[in-house]
């Protein structure tokens, strides 16, 4: 077996591995990033971020007022 045949076999195995990963990913029917209450979660997240930034601002103002 010469080096050319080894390269061809290696590339064929690599392509088969990539194709099998692709088939596996397409065959799974789970979308972990999709939620039925996506917009409600987004609004809740926005409210939490707003409250957190206001708390940070209050902490900063309190630290500035102290001598």
Short mmCIF file of N, CA, C and O in Angstrom, two decimals:
data_model
loop_
_atom_site.label_atom_id
_atom_site.label_comp_id
_atom_site.label_asym_id
_atom_site.label_seq_id
_atom_site.Cartn_x
_atom_site.Cartn_y
_atom_site.Cartn_z
N UNK A 1 0.87 -1.18 0.00
CA UNK A 1 0.00 0.00 0.00
C UNK A 1 0.91 1.24 0.00
O UNK A 1 1.69 1.44 0.91
N UNK A 2 0.79 2.06 -1.03
CA UNK A 2 1.63 3.25 -1.12
C UNK A 2 0.96 4.44 -0.42
O UNK A 2 -0.18 4.37 0.03
N UNK A 3 1.68 5.56 -0.34
CA UNK A 3 1.19 6.74 0.40
C UNK A 3 -0.02 7.38 -0.27
O UNK A 3 -0.86 7.96 0.40
N UNK A 4 -0.11 7.28 -1.58
CA UNK A 4 -1.25 7.86 -2.30
C UNK A 4 -2.56 7.17 -1.93
O UNK A 4 -3.60 7.82 -1.72
N UNK A 5 -2.52 5.86 -1.82
CA UNK A 5 -3.71 5.10 -1.44
C UNK A 5 -4.10 5.39 0.01
O UNK A 5 -5.29 5.49 0.33
N UNK A 6 -3.11 5.57 0.88
CA UNK A 6 -3.39 5.90 2.28
C UNK A 6 -4.08 7.26 2.38
O UNK A 6 -5.00 7.44 3.19
N UNK A 7 -3.65 8.21 1.58
CA UNK A 7 -4.28 9.54 1.58
C UNK A 7 -5.72 9.45 1.10
O UNK A 7 -6.63 10.04 1.68
N UNK A 8 -5.95 8.70 0.05
CA UNK A 8 -7.30 8.55 -0.49
C UNK A 8 -8.21 7.87 0.53
O UNK A 8 -9.35 8.31 0.75
N UNK A 9 -7.72 6.84 1.19
CA UNK A 9 -8.52 6.15 2.20
C UNK A 9 -8.81 7.08 3.37
O UNK A 9 -9.93 7.13 3.88
N UNK A 10 -7.79 7.85 3.80
CA UNK A 10 -7.98 8.79 4.91
C UNK A 10 -9.02 9.85 4.56
O UNK A 10 -9.89 10.17 5.38
N UNK A 11 -8.96 10.40 3.37
CA UNK A 11 -9.93 11.41 2.95
C UNK A 11 -11.33 10.81 2.84
O UNK A 11 -12.31 11.45 3.22
N UNK A 12 -11.42 9.59 2.34
CA UNK A 12 -12.73 8.94 2.22
C UNK A 12 -13.33 8.71 3.61
O UNK A 12 -14.53 8.92 3.82
N UNK A 13 -12.51 8.27 4.57
CA UNK A 13 -12.99 8.08 5.93
C UNK A 13 -13.42 9.41 6.56
O UNK A 13 -14.42 9.48 7.27
N UNK A 14 -12.66 10.46 6.31
CA UNK A 14 -13.00 11.78 6.84
C UNK A 14 -14.32 12.27 6.26
O UNK A 14 -15.18 12.76 6.99
N UNK A 15 -14.51 12.12 4.97
CA UNK A 15 -15.75 12.53 4.32
C UNK A 15 -16.92 11.71 4.87
O UNK A 15 -18.00 12.25 5.15
N UNK A 16 -16.71 10.41 5.07
CA UNK A 16 -17.77 9.56 5.62
C UNK A 16 -18.11 10.01 7.05
O UNK A 16 -19.29 10.02 7.43
N UNK A 17 -17.11 10.38 7.83
CA UNK A 17 -17.35 10.87 9.19
C UNK A 17 -18.16 12.16 9.17
O UNK A 17 -19.14 12.31 9.91
N UNK A 18 -17.79 13.10 8.32
CA UNK A 18 -18.50 14.38 8.23
C UNK A 18 -19.94 14.16 7.76
O UNK A 18 -20.89 14.75 8.29
N UNK A 19 -20.13 13.30 6.78
CA UNK A 19 -21.47 13.02 6.28
C UNK A 19 -22.32 12.35 7.36
O UNK A 19 -23.50 12.69 7.53
N UNK A 20 -21.71 11.43 8.12
CA UNK A 20 -22.49 10.78 9.18
C UNK A 20 -22.87 11.77 10.27
O UNK A 20 -23.97 11.70 10.82
N UNK A 21 -21.98 12.71 10.61
CA UNK A 21 -22.34 13.76 11.57
C UNK A 21 -23.50 14.61 11.03
O UNK A 21 -24.41 14.96 11.78
N UNK A 22 -23.45 14.94 9.76
CA UNK A 22 -24.52 15.73 9.16
C UNK A 22 -25.85 15.00 9.18
O UNK A 22 -26.88 15.58 9.52
N UNK A 23 -25.84 13.73 8.86
CA UNK A 23 -27.07 12.93 8.87
C UNK A 23 -27.60 12.83 10.29
O UNK A 23 -28.81 12.94 10.53
N UNK A 24 -26.71 12.64 11.26
CA UNK A 24 -27.14 12.55 12.66
C UNK A 24 -27.79 13.86 13.11
O UNK A 24 -28.82 13.84 13.77
N UNK A 25 -27.18 14.99 12.77
CA UNK A 25 -27.73 16.28 13.19
C UNK A 25 -29.07 16.57 12.54
O UNK A 25 -29.96 17.13 13.16
N UNK A 26 -29.23 16.21 11.29
CA UNK A 26 -30.48 16.46 10.58
C UNK A 26 -31.59 15.53 11.09
O UNK A 26 -32.75 15.93 11.16
N UNK A 27 -31.21 14.32 11.47
CA UNK A 27 -32.22 13.36 11.90
C UNK A 27 -32.77 13.67 13.28
O UNK A 27 -33.87 13.25 13.61
N UNK A 28 -32.01 14.39 14.12
CA UNK A 28 -32.52 14.76 15.44
C UNK A 28 -33.54 15.87 15.27
O UNK A 28 -33.34 16.81 14.53
N UNK A 29 -34.64 15.76 15.99
CA UNK A 29 -35.72 16.74 15.84
C UNK A 29 -35.86 17.60 17.10
O UNK A 29 -36.96 17.88 17.54
N UNK A 30 -34.74 17.98 17.67
CA UNK A 30 -34.79 18.81 18.87
C UNK A 30 -34.18 20.17 18.55
O UNK A 30 -33.10 20.26 18.00
N UNK A 31 -34.90 21.19 18.89
CA UNK A 31 -34.40 22.55 18.77
C UNK A 31 -34.30 23.12 20.18
O UNK A 31 -35.27 23.64 20.73
N UNK A 32 -33.14 22.99 20.78
CA UNK A 32 -33.00 23.38 22.18
C UNK A 32 -33.05 24.90 22.37
O UNK A 32 -33.26 25.36 23.48
N UNK A 33 -32.87 25.65 21.32
CA UNK A 33 -32.89 27.10 21.45
C UNK A 33 -34.27 27.70 21.20
O UNK A 33 -34.46 28.91 21.33
N UNK A 34 -35.23 26.87 20.84
CA UNK A 34 -36.57 27.36 20.55
C UNK A 34 -37.46 27.09 21.76
O UNK A 34 -37.54 25.98 22.25
N UNK A 35 -38.10 28.14 22.25
CA UNK A 35 -39.01 28.00 23.39
C UNK A 35 -40.38 28.54 22.99
O UNK A 35 -40.48 29.53 22.26
N UNK A 36 -41.45 27.91 23.44
CA UNK A 36 -42.78 28.39 23.07
C UNK A 36 -43.11 29.76 23.66
O UNK A 36 -43.90 30.50 23.11
N UNK A 37 -42.50 30.11 24.79
CA UNK A 37 -42.76 31.41 25.42
C UNK A 37 -41.55 32.34 25.27
O UNK A 37 -41.14 33.01 26.21
N UNK A 38 -41.01 32.37 24.07
CA UNK A 38 -39.80 33.14 23.77
C UNK A 38 -39.97 34.63 24.09
O UNK A 38 -39.11 35.24 24.72
N UNK A 39 -41.05 35.23 23.66
CA UNK A 39 -41.26 36.66 23.84
C UNK A 39 -41.48 37.02 25.30
O UNK A 39 -40.98 38.03 25.78
N UNK A 40 -42.21 36.18 26.02
CA UNK A 40 -42.41 36.43 27.46
C UNK A 40 -41.08 36.36 28.20
O UNK A 40 -40.81 37.18 29.07
N UNK A 41 -40.27 35.38 27.85
CA UNK A 41 -38.95 35.27 28.48
C UNK A 41 -38.10 36.49 28.17
O UNK A 41 -37.35 36.97 29.01
N UNK A 42 -38.19 36.98 26.95
CA UNK A 42 -37.42 38.16 26.57
C UNK A 42 -37.85 39.39 27.36
O UNK A 42 -37.01 40.18 27.79
N UNK A 43 -39.15 39.56 27.54
CA UNK A 43 -39.63 40.69 28.32
C UNK A 43 -39.19 40.58 29.78
O UNK A 43 -38.77 41.57 30.39
N UNK A 44 -39.28 39.38 30.34
CA UNK A 44 -38.83 39.18 31.72
C UNK A 44 -37.34 39.46 31.85
O UNK A 44 -36.89 40.05 32.83
N UNK A 45 -36.57 39.04 30.86
CA UNK A 45 -35.13 39.28 30.88
C UNK A 45 -34.83 40.77 30.81
O UNK A 45 -33.96 41.27 31.53
N UNK A 46 -35.57 41.48 29.96
CA UNK A 46 -35.38 42.93 29.86
C UNK A 46 -35.67 43.62 31.20
O UNK A 46 -34.95 44.52 31.61
N UNK A 47 -36.73 43.18 31.88
CA UNK A 47 -37.06 43.77 33.17
C UNK A 47 -35.98 43.48 34.20
O UNK A 47 -35.61 44.36 34.99
N UNK A 48 -35.46 42.27 34.19
CA UNK A 48 -34.38 41.93 35.12
C UNK A 48 -33.12 42.74 34.85
O UNK A 48 -32.46 43.21 35.77
N UNK A 49 -32.79 42.93 33.58
CA UNK A 49 -31.60 43.72 33.22
C UNK A 49 -31.79 45.18 33.63
O UNK A 49 -30.87 45.82 34.11
N UNK A 50 -32.98 45.71 33.43
CA UNK A 50 -33.27 47.09 33.80
C UNK A 50 -33.15 47.26 35.31
O UNK A 50 -32.53 48.21 35.79
N UNK A 51 -33.70 46.33 36.07
CA UNK A 51 -33.63 46.40 37.53
C UNK A 51 -32.18 46.28 38.00
O UNK A 51 -31.74 46.98 38.92
N UNK A 52 -31.42 45.41 37.35
CA UNK A 52 -30.02 45.23 37.71
C UNK A 52 -29.21 46.49 37.42
O UNK A 52 -28.37 46.90 38.21
N UNK A 53 -29.47 47.14 36.29
CA UNK A 53 -28.73 48.36 35.95
C UNK A 53 -29.12 49.50 36.89
O UNK A 53 -28.28 50.31 37.27
N UNK A 54 -30.40 49.56 37.28
CA UNK A 54 -30.82 50.59 38.23
C UNK A 54 -30.18 50.36 39.60
O UNK A 54 -29.76 51.30 40.27
N UNK A 55 -30.05 49.09 40.00
CA UNK A 55 -29.40 48.78 41.27
C UNK A 55 -27.92 49.16 41.21
O UNK A 55 -27.38 49.70 42.15
N UNK A 56 -27.29 48.89 40.08
CA UNK A 56 -25.89 49.27 39.91
C UNK A 56 -25.71 50.77 39.94
O UNK A 56 -24.75 51.28 40.52
N UNK A 57 -26.63 51.51 39.34
CA UNK A 57 -26.59 52.96 39.36
C UNK A 57 -26.77 53.48 40.77
O UNK A 57 -26.07 54.40 41.21
N UNK A 58 -27.70 52.89 41.52
CA UNK A 58 -27.93 53.32 42.90
C UNK A 58 -26.68 53.04 43.76
O UNK A 58 -26.30 53.86 44.59
N UNK A 59 -26.04 51.91 43.55
CA UNK A 59 -24.83 51.59 44.28
C UNK A 59 -23.72 52.58 43.96
O UNK A 59 -22.97 53.02 44.83
N UNK A 60 -23.61 52.96 42.70
CA UNK A 60 -22.58 53.92 42.27
C UNK A 60 -22.84 55.28 42.90
O UNK A 60 -21.93 55.94 43.41
N UNK A 61 -24.09 55.73 42.87
CA UNK A 61 -24.43 57.02 43.46
C UNK A 61 -24.18 57.02 44.97
O UNK A 61 -23.70 58.01 45.53
N UNK A 62 -24.49 55.92 45.63
CA UNK A 62 -24.26 55.83 47.06
C UNK A 62 -22.77 55.86 47.37
O UNK A 62 -22.34 56.49 48.33
N UNK A 63 -21.96 55.23 46.53
CA UNK A 63 -20.51 55.23 46.75
C UNK A 63 -19.93 56.62 46.51
O UNK A 63 -18.99 57.04 47.18
N UNK A 64 -20.49 57.37 45.56
CA UNK A 64 -20.01 58.72 45.28
C UNK A 64 -20.38 59.68 46.42
O UNK A 64 -19.60 60.55 46.78
N UNK A 65 -21.54 59.50 47.03
CA UNK A 65 -22.01 60.39 48.10
C UNK A 65 -21.19 60.21 49.38
O UNK A 65 -21.06 61.13 50.15
N UNK A 66 -20.64 59.03 49.60
CA UNK A 66 -19.87 58.80 50.82
C UNK A 66 -18.56 59.55 50.76
O UNK A 66 -17.91 59.59 49.71
N UNK A 67 -18.12 60.13 51.88
CA UNK A 67 -16.86 60.91 51.87
C UNK A 67 -15.63 60.07 51.78
O UNK A 67 -15.45 59.01 51.98
#
